[in-house]
Amino acid sequence: MSASLGEPVPDFTAPATGDTPVTLSELKGKQVVVYFYPKASTPGCTTEGGDFRDRKAAFDAANTVILGISRDGIRAQENFKARQGFNFTLISDKDEALCRLFDVIKLKKLYGKEHLGIERSTFLIDADGKLAHEWRGVKVKGHVEEVLDAAQALHAG
């Protein structure tokens, strides 16, 4: 089962930073940005997380929660969050349940070798729990502004 545009996103509960699991249904009434990144503490992921961190007040004003997700363990996520001063929740998806739900595991090439990894992707869920927007194969530069614009437009109705 995977998330499709315009459809309700299946509920999930996942281990998150701050020792508090995140349950999607408990966020109903708020918009939710779910962004997947390949690996904690790598350059592109650090830049992307920093862009979300620096615009969190604007996301808050648009009634939007930010959730960052990778396959890193909870300890790596806690360290990444602390080192970068992230002011939003990071989720550990070691079993790839959320990666499968949002279909973000893709065949990638690194130094000529193929491997399965997370394709940098972002999803915007509306206040009713429906998938409103998706961005796949994301390039970091300018991406968070685009997501923020969509969140603000959705919030404004």
Coordinates of N, CA and C in Angstrom, one line a residue:
M1 N 0.9 -1.2 0.0 CA 0.0 0.0 0.0 C 0.9 1.2 0.0
S2 N 0.6 2.2 -0.9 CA 1.5 3.4 -0.9 C 0.6 4.6 -1.0
A3 N 1.2 5.7 -0.7 CA 0.5 7.0 -0.7 C 0.3 7.5 -2.1
S4 N -0.9 8.0 -2.4 CA -1.2 8.5 -3.8 C -1.8 9.9 -3.6
L5 N -1.4 10.8 -4.6 CA -1.9 12.2 -4.6 C -3.4 12.2 -4.5
G6 N -3.9 13.1 -3.6 CA -5.4 13.3 -3.4 C -6.0 12.2 -2.5
E7 N -5.3 11.2 -2.1 CA -5.8 10.2 -1.3 C -5.3 10.3 0.2
P8 N -6.1 9.8 1.1 CA -5.6 9.8 2.5 C -4.3 9.0 2.6
V9 N -3.3 9.5 3.4 CA -2.1 8.8 3.6 C -2.3 7.7 4.7
P10 N -2.0 6.5 4.5 CA -2.2 5.5 5.5 C -1.5 5.9 6.8
D11 N -2.2 5.7 7.9 CA -1.6 6.0 9.2 C -0.3 5.2 9.5
F12 N 0.6 5.9 10.2 CA 1.8 5.2 10.6 C 2.3 5.7 12.0
T13 N 3.0 4.9 12.7 CA 3.7 5.3 13.9 C 5.2 4.9 13.7
A14 N 6.1 5.9 14.0 CA 7.5 5.6 13.7 C 8.3 6.2 14.9
P15 N 9.5 5.5 15.2 CA 10.4 6.0 16.2 C 11.0 7.3 15.8
A16 N 11.1 8.3 16.7 CA 11.5 9.6 16.4 C 12.4 10.2 17.4
T17 N 13.1 11.3 17.1 CA 13.9 12.0 18.1 C 13.1 12.5 19.2
G18 N 13.8 12.7 20.4 CA 13.1 13.1 21.6 C 12.4 12.0 22.3
D19 N 12.7 10.8 21.9 CA 12.1 9.6 22.6 C 10.6 9.6 22.5
T20 N 10.0 10.2 21.5 CA 8.5 10.2 21.3 C 8.2 9.8 19.9
P21 N 7.6 8.6 19.8 CA 7.2 8.1 18.5 C 6.2 9.1 17.8
V22 N 6.2 9.2 16.5 CA 5.3 10.1 15.7 C 4.2 9.2 15.1
T23 N 3.0 9.6 15.4 CA 1.8 8.9 14.7 C 1.1 9.9 13.9
L24 N 1.0 9.6 12.6 CA 0.4 10.6 11.6 C -0.9 11.0 12.0
S25 N -1.8 10.1 12.4 CA -3.2 10.5 12.7 C -3.3 11.5 13.9
E26 N -2.3 11.5 14.8 CA -2.3 12.5 15.9 C -2.0 13.9 15.4
L27 N -1.6 14.0 14.2 CA -1.2 15.3 13.6 C -2.4 15.9 12.8
K28 N -3.5 15.2 12.7 CA -4.7 15.7 12.0 C -5.1 17.1 12.4
G29 N -5.4 17.9 11.4 CA -5.7 19.3 11.7 C -4.5 20.2 11.4
K30 N -3.4 19.5 11.2 CA -2.2 20.3 10.8 C -1.7 19.7 9.5
Q31 N -1.1 20.6 8.7 CA -0.4 20.1 7.5 C 0.9 19.4 7.9
V32 N 1.3 18.5 7.1 CA 2.6 17.8 7.5 C 3.5 17.7 6.2
V33 N 4.7 18.2 6.4 CA 5.8 18.0 5.4 C 6.6 16.8 5.8
V34 N 6.6 15.8 4.9 CA 7.4 14.6 5.2 C 8.5 14.6 4.1
Y35 N 9.8 14.8 4.6 CA 10.9 14.8 3.6 C 11.8 13.7 3.9
F36 N 12.2 12.9 2.9 CA 13.1 11.8 2.9 C 14.5 12.2 2.5
Y37 N 15.5 11.9 3.2 CA 16.9 12.2 2.8 C 17.7 11.0 2.9
P38 N 18.7 10.8 2.1 CA 19.5 9.6 2.0 C 20.3 9.2 3.3
K39 N 21.0 10.2 3.9 CA 21.8 9.8 5.0 C 22.1 11.0 5.9
A40 N 21.9 10.8 7.2 CA 22.2 11.9 8.2 C 23.7 12.3 8.1
S41 N 23.9 13.6 8.4 CA 25.2 14.2 8.5 C 26.0 14.1 7.2
T42 N 25.4 14.1 6.0 CA 26.1 14.2 4.8 C 25.8 15.6 4.2
P43 N 26.6 16.1 3.3 CA 26.5 17.5 2.9 C 25.1 17.9 2.4
G44 N 24.6 17.2 1.4 CA 23.3 17.6 0.9 C 22.1 17.6 1.9
C45 N 22.2 16.5 2.7 CA 21.1 16.3 3.8 C 21.2 17.4 4.8
T46 N 22.5 17.8 5.2 CA 22.7 18.8 6.2 C 22.2 20.2 5.6
T47 N 22.4 20.5 4.4 CA 22.0 21.7 3.7 C 20.4 21.7 3.7
E48 N 19.8 20.6 3.3 CA 18.4 20.6 3.2 C 17.7 20.7 4.6
G49 N 18.3 20.0 5.6 CA 17.7 20.1 6.9 C 17.9 21.6 7.4
G50 N 19.0 22.2 7.1 CA 19.2 23.6 7.6 C 18.2 24.5 6.9
D51 N 17.9 24.3 5.7 CA 16.9 25.1 5.0 C 15.5 25.0 5.7
F52 N 15.2 23.8 6.0 CA 13.9 23.6 6.8 C 14.0 24.3 8.1
R53 N 15.1 24.1 8.8 CA 15.3 24.7 10.2 C 15.1 26.2 10.1
D54 N 15.8 26.8 9.1 CA 15.8 28.3 9.0 C 14.4 28.8 8.6
R55 N 13.5 28.0 8.1 CA 12.2 28.5 7.7 C 11.1 27.9 8.6
K56 N 11.4 27.3 9.7 CA 10.4 26.6 10.5 C 9.3 27.6 11.0
A57 N 9.7 28.8 11.3 CA 8.7 29.8 11.8 C 7.6 30.0 10.7
A58 N 8.1 30.1 9.5 CA 7.1 30.3 8.4 C 6.2 29.1 8.2
F59 N 6.8 27.9 8.3 CA 6.0 26.6 8.2 C 5.0 26.6 9.4
D60 N 5.5 27.0 10.6 CA 4.6 27.0 11.8 C 3.4 28.0 11.5
A61 N 3.7 29.1 10.9 CA 2.6 30.1 10.6 C 1.6 29.5 9.6
A62 N 2.1 28.6 8.8 CA 1.2 27.9 7.8 C 0.6 26.7 8.3
N63 N 0.6 26.5 9.7 CA 0.1 25.3 10.4 C 0.6 24.0 9.8
T64 N 2.0 24.0 9.6 CA 2.6 22.9 9.0 C 3.8 22.3 9.9
V65 N 3.7 21.0 10.1 CA 4.7 20.3 10.9 C 5.7 19.7 9.9
I66 N 7.0 19.8 10.3 CA 8.1 19.2 9.4 C 8.6 17.9 10.1
L67 N 8.7 16.8 9.2 CA 9.2 15.6 9.7 C 10.3 15.1 8.7
G68 N 11.5 15.0 9.1 CA 12.6 14.5 8.3 C 12.8 13.0 8.5
I69 N 13.0 12.2 7.5 CA 13.0 10.7 7.6 C 14.2 10.2 6.8
S70 N 15.0 9.3 7.4 CA 16.0 8.5 6.7 C 16.1 7.1 7.3
R71 N 16.9 6.3 6.7 CA 17.0 4.9 7.3 C 18.0 4.8 8.4
D72 N 18.6 6.0 8.8 CA 19.6 6.0 9.9 C 18.9 5.6 11.2
G73 N 19.6 5.0 12.1 CA 19.1 4.6 13.4 C 18.8 5.9 14.3
I74 N 18.0 5.7 15.3 CA 17.6 6.8 16.1 C 18.8 7.6 16.7
R75 N 19.8 6.9 17.1 CA 21.0 7.6 17.7 C 21.6 8.5 16.7
A76 N 21.8 8.0 15.4 CA 22.4 8.9 14.4 C 21.4 10.1 14.1
Q77 N 20.1 9.9 14.2 CA 19.2 11.0 14.0 C 19.3 12.0 15.1
E78 N 19.4 11.5 16.4 CA 19.5 12.4 17.5 C 20.8 13.3 17.4
N79 N 21.9 12.6 17.0 CA 23.2 13.3 16.9 C 23.1 14.4 15.7
F80 N 22.5 14.0 14.6 CA 22.4 14.9 13.5 C 21.5 16.1 13.9
K81 N 20.4 15.8 14.6 CA 19.5 16.9 15.0 C 20.3 17.9 16.0
A82 N 21.0 17.3 16.9 CA 21.7 18.1 17.9 C 22.8 18.9 17.3
R83 N 23.6 18.3 16.4 CA 24.7 19.0 15.8 C 24.3 20.1 14.9
Q84 N 23.1 20.0 14.2 CA 22.7 21.0 13.3 C 21.7 21.9 13.9
G85 N 21.3 21.7 15.1 CA 20.3 22.6 15.8 C 18.9 22.5 15.1
F86 N 18.6 21.3 14.6 CA 17.3 21.2 13.9 C 16.2 21.4 14.9
N87 N 15.1 22.1 14.6 CA 14.0 22.5 15.5 C 12.8 21.7 15.0
F88 N 13.0 20.6 14.5 CA 11.8 19.7 14.0 C 12.2 18.3 14.3
T89 N 11.3 17.4 14.1 CA 11.5 16.0 14.4 C 12.1 15.2 13.3
L90 N 13.0 14.3 13.6 CA 13.6 13.4 12.7 C 13.1 11.9 13.0
I91 N 12.8 11.2 12.0 CA 12.3 9.8 12.2 C 13.3 8.8 11.7
S92 N 13.4 7.7 12.4 CA 14.3 6.6 12.0 C 13.4 5.6 11.3
D93 N 13.8 5.2 10.1 CA 13.0 4.3 9.3 C 13.9 3.1 8.9
K94 N 14.5 2.5 9.9 CA 15.4 1.4 9.6 C 14.8 0.2 8.9
D95 N 13.5 -0.1 9.2 CA 12.9 -1.2 8.5 C 12.3 -0.8 7.1
E96 N 12.4 0.5 6.8 CA 12.0 1.0 5.5 C 10.5 1.0 5.2
A97 N 9.7 0.9 6.3 CA 8.2 0.8 6.2 C 7.7 2.1 5.6
L98 N 8.3 3.3 6.0 CA 7.8 4.6 5.5 C 8.4 4.8 4.1
C99 N 9.6 4.3 3.9 CA 10.2 4.4 2.5 C 9.3 3.7 1.5
R100 N 8.8 2.5 1.9 CA 7.9 1.7 1.0 C 6.6 2.4 0.8
L101 N 6.1 3.0 1.9 CA 4.8 3.6 1.9 C 4.8 4.8 0.9
F102 N 5.9 5.5 0.9 CA 6.0 6.7 0.0 C 6.8 6.3 -1.3
D103 N 7.2 5.1 -1.4 CA 7.9 4.6 -2.6 C 9.1 5.5 -3.0
V104 N 10.1 5.6 -2.0 CA 11.2 6.4 -2.3 C 12.5 5.6 -2.4
I105 N 12.5 4.3 -2.3 CA 13.7 3.5 -2.5 C 13.9 3.2 -3.9
K106 N 15.0 3.7 -4.5 CA 15.2 3.6 -5.9 C 16.6 3.0 -6.1
L107 N 16.8 2.5 -7.3 CA 18.2 2.1 -7.7 C 19.0 3.3 -8.0
K108 N 20.1 3.4 -7.4 CA 21.0 4.6 -7.5 C 22.4 4.1 -7.9
K109 N 23.1 5.0 -8.6 CA 24.5 4.7 -9.0 C 25.5 5.6 -8.2
L110 N 26.5 5.0 -7.6 CA 27.5 5.7 -6.9 C 28.9 5.1 -7.3
Y111 N 29.7 6.0 -7.9 CA 31.0 5.5 -8.4 C 30.9 4.3 -9.3
G112 N 29.9 4.3 -10.1 CA 29.7 3.2 -11.1 C 29.0 2.0 -10.5
K113 N 28.8 1.9 -9.2 CA 28.1 0.8 -8.6 C 26.7 1.1 -8.3
E114 N 25.8 0.1 -8.6 CA 24.4 0.3 -8.3 C 24.0 -0.2 -6.9
H115 N 23.1 0.6 -6.3 CA 22.7 0.2 -5.0 C 21.3 0.7 -4.8
L116 N 20.5 0.2 -3.8 CA 19.2 0.7 -3.5 C 19.4 1.8 -2.4
G117 N 18.8 2.9 -2.6 CA 18.9 4.0 -1.6 C 17.7 4.9 -1.7
I118 N 17.6 5.8 -0.8 CA 16.5 6.8 -0.7 C 16.7 7.8 -1.8
E119 N 15.7 8.0 -2.6 CA 15.7 9.1 -3.6 C 15.1 10.3 -2.8
R120 N 15.9 11.4 -2.7 CA 15.5 12.6 -2.0 C 14.1 13.0 -2.5
S121 N 13.1 13.0 -1.6 CA 11.7 13.3 -1.9 C 11.0 14.0 -0.8
T122 N 10.0 14.8 -1.1 CA 9.3 15.5 -0.1 C 7.8 15.4 -0.5
F123 N 7.0 15.3 0.6 CA 5.5 15.1 0.5 C 4.8 16.1 1.4
L124 N 3.8 16.7 0.9 CA 3.0 17.6 1.7 C 1.6 17.0 1.9
I125 N 1.2 16.8 3.2 CA 0.0 16.1 3.5 C -0.9 17.3 4.1
D126 N -2.2 17.3 3.6 CA -3.1 18.4 4.0 C -3.6 18.1 5.4
A127 N -4.3 19.1 6.0 CA -4.8 19.0 7.4 C -5.8 17.9 7.6
D128 N -6.4 17.3 6.5 CA -7.3 16.2 6.6 C -6.6 14.8 6.4
G129 N -5.2 14.9 6.2 CA -4.5 13.6 6.1 C -4.4 13.1 4.7
K130 N -4.7 14.0 3.7 CA -4.6 13.6 2.3 C -3.3 14.1 1.7
L131 N -2.7 13.3 0.8 CA -1.5 13.7 0.1 C -1.8 14.8 -0.9
A132 N -1.2 16.0 -0.7 CA -1.6 17.2 -1.5 C -0.5 17.5 -2.6
H133 N 0.7 17.2 -2.2 CA 1.8 17.5 -3.2 C 2.9 16.5 -3.0
E134 N 3.7 16.2 -4.1 CA 4.9 15.4 -3.9 C 6.0 15.9 -4.8
W135 N 7.2 15.9 -4.3 CA 8.4 16.3 -5.1 C 9.3 15.1 -5.0
R136 N 9.7 14.6 -6.2 CA 10.6 13.4 -6.3 C 11.9 13.8 -7.0
G137 N 13.0 13.1 -6.6 CA 14.3 13.4 -7.3 C 14.7 14.8 -7.0
V138 N 14.5 15.3 -5.8 CA 14.7 16.6 -5.4 C 16.2 17.1 -5.5
K139 N 16.3 18.3 -6.0 CA 17.6 19.0 -5.9 C 17.5 20.0 -4.7
V140 N 18.5 20.0 -3.9 CA 18.3 20.8 -2.6 C 18.1 22.3 -2.8
K141 N 18.9 22.9 -3.7 CA 18.9 24.3 -3.8 C 17.5 24.8 -4.2
G142 N 16.9 25.7 -3.4 CA 15.6 26.3 -3.7 C 14.4 25.4 -3.4
H143 N 14.7 24.1 -3.0 CA 13.6 23.2 -2.8 C 12.7 23.6 -1.6
V144 N 13.3 23.9 -0.5 CA 12.5 24.2 0.7 C 11.5 25.4 0.5
E145 N 12.0 26.4 -0.3 CA 11.2 27.6 -0.6 C 9.9 27.1 -1.4
E146 N 10.1 26.2 -2.3 CA 9.0 25.7 -3.1 C 8.0 24.9 -2.2
V147 N 8.5 24.1 -1.3 CA 7.6 23.4 -0.4 C 6.9 24.4 0.5
L148 N 7.6 25.4 1.0 CA 6.9 26.4 1.9 C 5.8 27.2 1.1
D149 N 6.1 27.5 -0.2 CA 5.1 28.2 -1.0 C 3.9 27.3 -1.1
A150 N 4.1 26.0 -1.3 CA 2.9 25.1 -1.5 C 2.2 25.0 -0.1
A151 N 2.9 24.9 1.0 CA 2.3 24.8 2.3 C 1.5 26.1 2.6
Q152 N 2.0 27.2 2.3 CA 1.3 28.5 2.5 C 0.1 28.6 1.7
A153 N 0.2 28.2 0.4 CA -1.0 28.3 -0.5 C -2.1 27.3 0.0
L154 N -1.7 26.1 0.4 CA -2.6 25.1 0.9 C -3.3 25.6 2.1
H155 N -2.6 26.2 3.0 CA -3.1 26.7 4.3 C -4.1 27.9 4.0
A156 N -3.8 28.7 3.1 CA -4.6 29.9 2.7 C -5.9 29.4 2.1
G157 N -5.9 28.2 1.6 CA -7.1 27.6 1.0 C -7.2 28.0 -0.4

